């Protein structure tokens, strides 16, 4: 089961997401569902118009919705291929 403590070790495709911080202010507030993930980007299908947008992981903080909870994740922690992210050790400095 996916929880805020183990979100970095799970599949992100299918999760609802919102961009809460970004160095590009035009990205802040985008809400949708993750439909694809590459090494450096997330592809989000927007709720408001159904269009897909490709968001660089390293410039944003993402808020993922998990059942009844939400968790903010720095995009820099998501960089890398999804299958390699499972193998990588995550430092304990990241507060959940």
XYZ file of N, CA and C in Angstrom:
288
model
N 0.841 -1.182 0.000
C 0.000 0.000 0.000
C 0.885 1.243 0.000
N 0.514 2.221 -0.782
C 1.304 3.440 -0.891
C 0.965 4.389 0.257
N 2.008 4.884 0.918
C 1.860 5.804 2.046
C 2.792 6.987 1.840
N 2.635 8.064 2.625
C 3.568 9.185 2.509
C 5.016 8.788 2.792
N 5.230 7.776 3.600
C 6.589 7.360 3.934
C 7.262 6.590 2.807
N 6.508 5.935 1.939
C 7.145 5.128 0.899
C 6.779 5.574 -0.520
N 6.320 6.786 -0.689
C 5.881 7.241 -2.013
C 7.022 7.258 -3.021
N 8.237 7.504 -2.577
C 9.359 7.553 -3.507
C 9.716 6.176 -4.060
N 9.206 5.134 -3.462
C 9.495 3.781 -3.914
C 8.303 3.153 -4.647
N 7.333 3.958 -5.025
C 6.142 3.438 -5.697
C 5.952 4.084 -7.060
N 5.077 3.493 -7.812
C 4.694 4.005 -9.128
C 3.856 5.268 -8.948
N 4.176 6.307 -9.718
C 3.452 7.576 -9.616
C 2.330 7.675 -10.646
N 2.383 6.872 -11.688
C 1.364 6.941 -12.743
C 0.011 6.560 -12.152
N -0.964 7.419 -12.404
C -2.310 7.191 -11.899
C -2.642 8.020 -10.669
N -1.645 8.633 -10.044
C -1.904 9.432 -8.854
C -2.351 10.837 -9.236
N -3.222 11.420 -8.429
C -3.606 12.813 -8.604
C -2.494 13.682 -8.038
N -2.187 14.769 -8.746
C -1.049 15.609 -8.374
C -1.395 17.077 -8.591
N -0.757 17.915 -7.788
C -0.860 19.369 -7.937
C 0.539 19.939 -7.770
N 0.863 20.957 -8.548
C 2.154 21.617 -8.404
C 1.962 22.770 -7.427
N 2.676 22.715 -6.299
C 2.487 23.720 -5.252
C 3.577 24.781 -5.249
N 4.778 24.459 -5.739
C 5.869 25.426 -5.840
C 6.628 25.138 -7.117
N 7.166 26.197 -7.713
C 7.979 26.014 -8.907
C 8.773 27.274 -9.165
N 9.935 27.117 -9.783
C 10.703 28.281 -10.194
C 10.041 28.955 -11.403
N 9.181 28.226 -12.106
C 8.376 28.767 -13.201
C 6.967 28.990 -12.654
N 6.597 30.225 -12.429
C 5.321 30.541 -11.787
C 4.104 30.119 -12.614
N 4.265 29.905 -13.918
C 3.151 29.461 -14.756
C 2.745 28.019 -14.457
N 3.632 27.263 -13.832
C 3.332 25.865 -13.517
C 2.575 25.696 -12.208
N 2.689 26.668 -11.307
C 2.059 26.558 -9.992
C 0.541 26.510 -10.148
N -0.076 25.539 -9.487
C -1.526 25.410 -9.521
C -2.041 24.390 -10.520
N -1.176 23.829 -11.344
C -1.626 22.807 -12.293
C -2.039 21.570 -11.505
N -3.244 21.084 -11.783
C -3.768 19.886 -11.120
C -4.150 18.870 -12.172
N -3.919 17.609 -11.853
C -4.300 16.569 -12.791
C -3.865 15.200 -12.312
N -3.810 14.278 -13.265
C -3.432 12.890 -12.988
C -2.157 12.591 -13.766
N -1.213 11.931 -13.114
C 0.040 11.545 -13.765
C -0.273 10.425 -14.762
N 0.068 10.655 -16.036
C -0.195 9.652 -17.066
C 1.083 9.035 -17.620
N 2.233 9.667 -17.388
C 3.496 9.112 -17.859
C 4.623 9.724 -17.043
N 5.737 8.996 -16.986
C 6.897 9.475 -16.253
C 8.143 9.088 -17.022
N 9.034 10.056 -17.200
C 10.335 9.790 -17.793
C 11.394 10.106 -16.748
N 12.640 10.066 -17.167
C 13.726 10.291 -16.217
C 13.657 11.678 -15.585
N 13.331 12.687 -16.381
C 13.365 14.064 -15.894
C 12.026 14.776 -15.902
N 10.953 14.118 -16.332
C 9.661 14.804 -16.427
C 8.510 13.933 -15.951
N 7.433 14.624 -15.592
C 6.147 13.980 -15.352
C 5.172 14.521 -16.389
N 4.372 13.653 -16.982
C 3.327 14.081 -17.901
C 2.016 14.029 -17.129
N 1.354 15.187 -17.052
C 0.132 15.333 -16.259
C -1.028 15.668 -17.188
N -2.111 14.898 -17.058
C -3.344 15.212 -17.776
C -4.157 16.133 -16.877
N -4.343 17.365 -17.337
C -5.001 18.384 -16.512
C -6.478 18.057 -16.310
N -6.983 18.393 -15.110
C -8.397 18.191 -14.810
C -9.277 19.216 -15.526
N -8.788 20.450 -15.691
C -9.641 21.514 -16.219
C -9.899 21.416 -17.724
N -8.903 21.024 -18.519
C -9.138 20.982 -19.967
C -8.751 19.654 -20.615
N -8.242 18.700 -19.859
C -7.916 17.388 -20.397
C -6.636 17.315 -21.208
N -5.910 18.429 -21.338
C -4.670 18.424 -22.108
C -3.524 17.890 -21.257
N -2.562 17.318 -21.936
C -1.394 16.793 -21.251
C -0.283 17.831 -21.257
N 0.359 18.011 -20.102
C 1.495 18.918 -19.986
C 2.677 18.131 -19.426
N 3.863 18.467 -19.927
C 5.089 17.801 -19.491
C 5.803 18.754 -18.538
N 5.985 18.317 -17.288
C 6.562 19.157 -16.239
C 7.940 18.617 -15.866
N 8.985 19.460 -15.922
C 10.298 19.011 -15.459
C 10.270 18.752 -13.954
N 10.864 17.659 -13.538
C 10.829 17.293 -12.125
C 11.667 18.226 -11.258
N 12.781 18.722 -11.795
C 13.727 19.451 -10.954
C 13.331 20.884 -10.636
N 12.248 21.402 -11.217
C 11.867 22.792 -10.973
C 10.606 22.925 -10.125
N 10.062 21.817 -9.628
C 8.755 21.884 -8.971
C 8.708 21.060 -7.690
N 7.735 21.422 -6.854
C 7.360 20.616 -5.688
C 5.957 20.108 -5.977
N 5.784 18.795 -5.906
C 4.528 18.152 -6.265
C 3.777 17.721 -5.013
N 2.453 17.917 -5.019
C 1.593 17.425 -3.936
C 0.772 16.264 -4.493
N 1.078 15.061 -4.004
C 0.380 13.862 -4.445
C -0.739 13.539 -3.469
N -1.896 13.165 -4.009
C -3.045 12.775 -3.199
C -3.046 11.256 -3.031
N -3.045 10.814 -1.788
C -3.057 9.380 -1.473
C -4.276 9.105 -0.608
N -5.243 8.394 -1.139
C -6.476 8.058 -0.423
C -7.005 9.240 0.368
N -6.708 9.332 1.667
C -7.223 10.427 2.485
C -6.132 11.388 2.914
N -4.912 11.228 2.387
C -3.778 12.071 2.775
C -3.171 12.704 1.532
N -2.361 13.720 1.770
C -1.572 14.296 0.692
C -0.137 14.466 1.190
N 0.803 14.403 0.256
C 2.206 14.520 0.614
C 2.908 15.380 -0.428
N 3.744 16.309 0.048
C 4.533 17.156 -0.839
C 5.892 16.505 -1.055
N 6.305 16.432 -2.323
C 7.570 15.797 -2.677
C 8.358 16.758 -3.551
N 9.614 17.005 -3.173
C 10.491 17.821 -3.993
C 10.809 17.043 -5.269
N 10.667 17.697 -6.392
C 10.887 17.038 -7.664
C 12.300 16.521 -7.836
N 13.262 17.162 -7.190
C 14.653 16.705 -7.313
C 14.831 15.295 -6.764
N 13.976 14.872 -5.828
C 14.052 13.514 -5.301
C 13.474 12.489 -6.274
N 12.711 12.952 -7.245
C 12.081 12.057 -8.213
C 12.910 11.856 -9.476
N 13.993 12.640 -9.624
C 14.793 12.555 -10.841
C 15.419 11.173 -10.970
N 15.333 10.643 -12.150
C 15.867 9.317 -12.447
C 14.770 8.447 -13.020
N 15.173 7.385 -13.669
C 14.181 6.477 -14.234
C 13.378 5.843 -13.109
N 12.091 5.647 -13.315
C 11.245 5.090 -12.247
C 11.758 3.762 -11.711
N 12.272 2.909 -12.585
C 12.758 1.612 -12.116
C 14.045 1.737 -11.312
N 14.839 2.775 -11.573
C 16.065 2.986 -10.793
C 15.770 3.638 -9.448
N 14.671 4.382 -9.384
C 14.313 5.050 -8.132
C 14.014 4.023 -7.040
N 13.546 2.864 -7.413
C 13.270 1.816 -6.438
C 14.540 1.292 -5.788
N 15.628 1.288 -6.528
C 16.887 0.748 -6.028
C 17.663 1.758 -5.187
N 17.447 3.043 -5.426
C 18.223 4.091 -4.789
C 17.865 4.215 -3.314
N 18.858 4.439 -2.489
C 18.612 4.662 -1.077
C 18.249 6.119 -0.878
N 17.178 6.360 -0.157
C 16.704 7.709 0.100
C 17.228 8.146 1.461
N 17.884 9.303 1.475
C 18.415 9.799 2.742
C 17.282 10.193 3.667
N 17.543 10.130 4.935
C 16.501 10.420 5.926
C 16.321 11.913 6.158
N 17.030 12.774 5.414
C 16.890 14.210 5.629
C 15.576 14.739 5.067
N 14.907 13.943 4.208
C 13.658 14.426 3.624
C 12.515 14.191 4.598
N 11.898 15.273 5.090
C 10.799 15.122 6.045
C 9.497 14.786 5.324
N 8.808 13.799 5.791
C 7.502 13.458 5.232
C 6.478 14.208 5.990
